Amino acid sequence: MRRRRSATGTAGLSAALAIVLGACTTAVLPPAPQLSSTAPAAWQAPAPGVAPPVGGALASDADLLAWWGRFKDPLLTELVDAAQSASPGLATAAARVERARATRAAAGSAAGP
């Protein structure tokens, strides 16, 4: 004897299948707007009510290298100085990378034939 499926079972299966397959679809997004690559001329000057940079000129590299000095906070200056003295220079960091690569190559050569 063949067993007949009930109408509610088939409808439930169809609904579940529609939900599962519907979750796999992607949304159709509108095209992205074209953006201008140049800033408006109004953005080239400081905003109204904002003090101009020190001395009326843009910050120099020396000013940017010691930006925390503008806060005149001795604790902040002390912390930054401690961090910079403990931080390796670029040459030291590059040497450490080369040493790590050499160590990795030596460890890998022991595993080979």
Coordinates of N, CA and C in Angstrom, one line a residue:
M1 N 0.8 -1.2 0.0 CA 0.0 0.0 0.0 C 0.9 1.2 0.0
R2 N 0.4 2.2 -0.8 CA 1.1 3.4 -0.8 C 0.5 4.4 0.2
R3 N 1.4 5.1 0.8 CA 0.9 6.1 1.8 C 0.8 7.4 1.1
R4 N -0.4 8.1 1.3 CA -0.6 9.4 0.7 C -0.1 10.5 1.7
R5 N 0.5 11.5 1.1 CA 0.9 12.6 1.9 C -0.3 13.5 2.1
S6 N -0.3 14.1 3.3 CA -1.4 15.0 3.6 C -1.1 16.3 2.9
A7 N -2.1 17.1 2.7 CA -2.0 18.4 2.1 C -1.2 19.3 3.0
T8 N -1.4 19.2 4.3 CA -0.7 20.1 5.3 C 0.8 19.8 5.3
G9 N 1.2 18.5 5.1 CA 2.6 18.1 5.1 C 3.3 18.7 3.9
T10 N 2.6 18.6 2.7 CA 3.2 19.1 1.5 C 3.3 20.6 1.6
A11 N 2.3 21.3 2.1 CA 2.4 22.7 2.3 C 3.5 23.2 3.2
G12 N 3.6 22.4 4.3 CA 4.7 22.8 5.3 C 6.1 22.6 4.7
L13 N 6.2 21.5 3.9 CA 7.5 21.3 3.2 C 7.8 22.3 2.2
S14 N 6.8 22.7 1.5 CA 6.9 23.8 0.5 C 7.3 25.1 1.1
A15 N 6.7 25.4 2.3 CA 7.0 26.7 3.0 C 8.4 26.7 3.5
A16 N 8.8 25.5 4.1 CA 10.2 25.4 4.6 C 11.2 25.6 3.5
L17 N 10.9 24.9 2.4 CA 11.8 25.0 1.2 C 12.0 26.4 0.7
A18 N 10.8 27.2 0.7 CA 10.9 28.5 0.2 C 11.7 29.4 1.1
I19 N 11.6 29.2 2.4 CA 12.3 30.0 3.4 C 13.8 29.7 3.3
V20 N 14.2 28.4 3.2 CA 15.6 28.1 3.1 C 16.2 28.6 1.8
L21 N 15.5 28.5 0.7 CA 16.1 29.0 -0.6 C 16.0 30.5 -0.6
G22 N 15.1 31.1 0.0 CA 15.0 32.6 0.1 C 16.2 33.2 0.9
A23 N 16.7 32.4 1.8 CA 17.8 32.9 2.6 C 19.1 32.9 1.8
C24 N 19.1 32.1 0.8 CA 20.3 32.0 -0.1 C 20.4 33.1 -1.1
T25 N 19.4 33.9 -1.3 CA 19.4 34.9 -2.4 C 20.2 36.1 -1.9
T26 N 20.7 36.9 -2.8 CA 21.3 38.1 -2.5 C 20.5 39.3 -2.9
A27 N 20.6 40.4 -2.1 CA 19.8 41.6 -2.4 C 20.4 42.3 -3.6
V28 N 19.5 42.9 -4.4 CA 20.0 43.7 -5.5 C 20.2 45.1 -5.0
L29 N 21.4 45.6 -5.0 CA 21.7 46.9 -4.5 C 21.8 47.9 -5.6
P30 N 21.4 49.1 -5.3 CA 21.5 50.2 -6.3 C 23.0 50.5 -6.6
P31 N 23.3 51.0 -7.8 CA 24.7 51.3 -8.1 C 25.2 52.4 -7.1
A32 N 26.5 52.3 -6.8 CA 27.1 53.3 -5.9 C 27.2 54.6 -6.6
P33 N 27.0 55.7 -5.8 CA 27.2 57.0 -6.5 C 28.6 57.3 -6.8
Q34 N 28.8 58.1 -7.8 CA 30.1 58.5 -8.2 C 30.6 59.6 -7.3
L35 N 31.8 59.4 -6.7 CA 32.3 60.4 -5.8 C 33.4 61.3 -6.5
S36 N 33.5 62.5 -6.1 CA 34.5 63.4 -6.6 C 35.8 63.2 -5.9
S37 N 36.9 63.2 -6.6 CA 38.2 62.9 -5.9 C 38.8 64.2 -5.4
T38 N 38.2 65.4 -5.7 CA 38.8 66.6 -5.2 C 37.9 67.2 -4.1
A39 N 38.6 67.8 -3.1 CA 37.8 68.4 -2.0 C 37.3 69.8 -2.5
P40 N 36.2 70.2 -2.0 CA 35.7 71.5 -2.4 C 36.7 72.6 -1.8
A41 N 36.7 73.8 -2.5 CA 37.6 74.8 -2.1 C 37.4 75.3 -0.7
A42 N 36.1 75.2 -0.2 CA 35.8 75.6 1.1 C 36.5 74.8 2.2
W43 N 36.9 73.6 1.9 CA 37.6 72.7 2.8 C 39.1 73.0 3.0
Q44 N 39.6 73.9 2.2 CA 41.0 74.2 2.2 C 41.4 75.2 3.3
A45 N 40.4 75.8 3.9 CA 40.7 76.8 5.0 C 40.2 76.3 6.3
P46 N 40.7 76.8 7.4 CA 40.1 76.3 8.7 C 38.7 76.7 8.8
A47 N 38.0 76.0 9.6 CA 36.5 76.2 9.8 C 36.4 77.5 10.6
P48 N 35.3 78.2 10.4 CA 35.1 79.5 11.1 C 35.0 79.2 12.6
G49 N 35.7 80.1 13.3 CA 35.7 79.9 14.8 C 36.8 79.0 15.3
V50 N 37.5 78.4 14.4 CA 38.6 77.5 14.8 C 39.9 78.3 14.7
A51 N 40.7 78.2 15.7 CA 42.0 78.9 15.7 C 42.9 78.4 14.6
P52 N 43.6 79.2 13.9 CA 44.6 78.7 12.9 C 45.7 78.0 13.5
P53 N 46.4 77.2 12.8 CA 47.6 76.4 13.3 C 48.6 77.4 14.0
V54 N 49.5 76.9 14.8 CA 50.5 77.7 15.5 C 51.3 78.5 14.5
G55 N 51.4 79.7 14.7 CA 52.2 80.6 13.9 C 51.5 80.9 12.6
G56 N 50.2 80.5 12.4 CA 49.5 80.8 11.2 C 49.9 79.9 10.0
A57 N 50.8 79.0 10.2 CA 51.2 78.1 9.2 C 50.8 76.6 9.5
L58 N 50.9 75.8 8.6 CA 50.6 74.4 8.8 C 51.7 73.8 9.7
A59 N 51.4 72.7 10.4 CA 52.3 72.1 11.3 C 53.5 71.5 10.5
S60 N 54.7 71.7 11.0 CA 55.9 71.1 10.4 C 56.0 69.7 10.9
D61 N 57.0 69.0 10.3 CA 57.3 67.6 10.7 C 57.7 67.6 12.2
A62 N 58.5 68.6 12.6 CA 59.0 68.6 14.0 C 57.8 68.8 14.9
D63 N 56.8 69.6 14.5 CA 55.6 69.7 15.4 C 54.9 68.4 15.5
L64 N 54.8 67.7 14.4 CA 54.1 66.4 14.4 C 54.8 65.3 15.2
L65 N 56.1 65.4 15.2 CA 56.9 64.4 16.0 C 56.8 64.6 17.5
A66 N 56.3 65.8 17.9 CA 56.2 66.0 19.4 C 54.8 66.6 19.6
W67 N 53.8 66.0 19.1 CA 52.4 66.6 19.2 C 52.0 66.6 20.7
W68 N 52.4 65.7 21.5 CA 51.9 65.6 22.9 C 52.5 66.8 23.7
G69 N 53.5 67.5 23.2 CA 54.0 68.6 24.0 C 53.1 69.8 24.0
R70 N 52.1 69.8 23.1 CA 51.1 70.9 23.1 C 50.2 70.8 24.3
F71 N 50.1 69.6 24.9 CA 49.2 69.5 26.1 C 49.9 70.0 27.4
K72 N 51.2 70.1 27.3 CA 51.9 70.6 28.5 C 51.6 69.8 29.7
D73 N 51.6 68.5 29.5 CA 51.3 67.5 30.6 C 52.6 66.8 30.9
P74 N 53.3 67.0 32.1 CA 54.5 66.3 32.4 C 54.4 64.8 32.4
L75 N 53.3 64.3 32.9 CA 53.1 62.8 32.9 C 53.0 62.2 31.5
L76 N 52.3 62.9 30.7 CA 52.2 62.4 29.3 C 53.5 62.4 28.6
T77 N 54.3 63.5 28.8 CA 55.6 63.6 28.2 C 56.5 62.5 28.7
E78 N 56.4 62.3 30.0 CA 57.3 61.2 30.6 C 56.9 59.8 30.1
L79 N 55.6 59.6 29.9 CA 55.2 58.3 29.4 C 55.6 58.1 27.9
V80 N 55.5 59.1 27.1 CA 55.9 59.1 25.7 C 57.4 58.9 25.6
D81 N 58.1 59.6 26.4 CA 59.6 59.4 26.4 C 60.0 58.0 26.8
A82 N 59.3 57.4 27.8 CA 59.6 56.0 28.2 C 59.3 55.1 27.1
A83 N 58.2 55.3 26.4 CA 57.8 54.4 25.4 C 58.7 54.5 24.2
Q84 N 59.2 55.7 23.9 CA 60.1 55.8 22.7 C 61.5 55.2 23.1
S85 N 61.9 55.3 24.3 CA 63.2 54.8 24.6 C 63.2 53.2 24.7
A86 N 62.0 52.7 25.0 CA 61.9 51.2 25.0 C 61.6 50.6 23.6
S87 N 61.2 51.5 22.7 CA 60.8 51.0 21.4 C 62.0 50.8 20.5
P88 N 62.1 49.7 19.8 CA 63.3 49.5 18.9 C 63.2 50.4 17.7
G89 N 64.3 50.7 17.2 CA 64.4 51.5 15.9 C 64.1 50.6 14.7
L90 N 64.0 51.2 13.6 CA 63.7 50.5 12.4 C 64.8 49.5 12.0
A91 N 66.0 49.8 12.2 CA 67.1 48.9 11.9 C 67.1 47.7 12.9
T92 N 66.8 47.9 14.1 CA 66.7 46.9 15.1 C 65.5 45.9 14.8
A93 N 64.4 46.5 14.4 CA 63.2 45.7 14.1 C 63.5 44.9 12.8
A94 N 64.2 45.4 11.8 CA 64.5 44.7 10.6 C 65.5 43.5 10.9
A95 N 66.4 43.8 11.8 CA 67.4 42.7 12.2 C 66.6 41.6 13.0
R96 N 65.7 41.9 13.8 CA 64.9 40.9 14.5 C 64.1 40.0 13.5
V97 N 63.5 40.7 12.5 CA 62.8 39.9 11.5 C 63.7 39.0 10.7
E98 N 64.9 39.4 10.3 CA 65.9 38.6 9.6 C 66.3 37.4 10.5
R99 N 66.5 37.7 11.8 CA 66.9 36.6 12.8 C 65.8 35.6 12.9
A100 N 64.5 36.0 13.0 CA 63.4 35.1 13.1 C 63.3 34.3 11.8
R101 N 63.5 34.9 10.6 CA 63.5 34.1 9.4 C 64.6 33.0 9.3
A102 N 65.8 33.4 9.8 CA 66.9 32.5 9.8 C 66.6 31.3 10.8
T103 N 66.0 31.7 11.9 CA 65.7 30.6 12.9 C 64.6 29.7 12.3
R104 N 63.6 30.2 11.6 CA 62.6 29.4 11.0 C 63.2 28.5 10.0
A105 N 64.1 29.0 9.2 CA 64.7 28.2 8.1 C 65.6 27.1 8.7
A106 N 66.3 27.4 9.8 CA 67.1 26.4 10.5 C 66.2 25.3 11.1
A107 N 65.1 25.7 11.7 CA 64.2 24.7 12.3 C 63.6 23.8 11.2
G108 N 63.3 24.4 10.1 CA 62.7 23.6 9.0 C 63.7 22.7 8.3
S109 N 65.0 23.1 8.3 CA 65.9 22.2 7.7 C 66.2 20.9 8.5
A110 N 66.0 21.0 9.8 CA 66.2 19.8 10.6 C 65.1 18.8 10.4
A111 N 63.9 19.2 9.9 CA 62.8 18.3 9.6 C 62.9 17.6 8.3
G112 N 63.8 18.2 7.4 CA 63.9 17.6 6.1 C 64.7 16.4 6.0
P113 N 64.9 15.8 4.8 CA 65.6 14.6 4.6 C 67.1 14.8 4.8

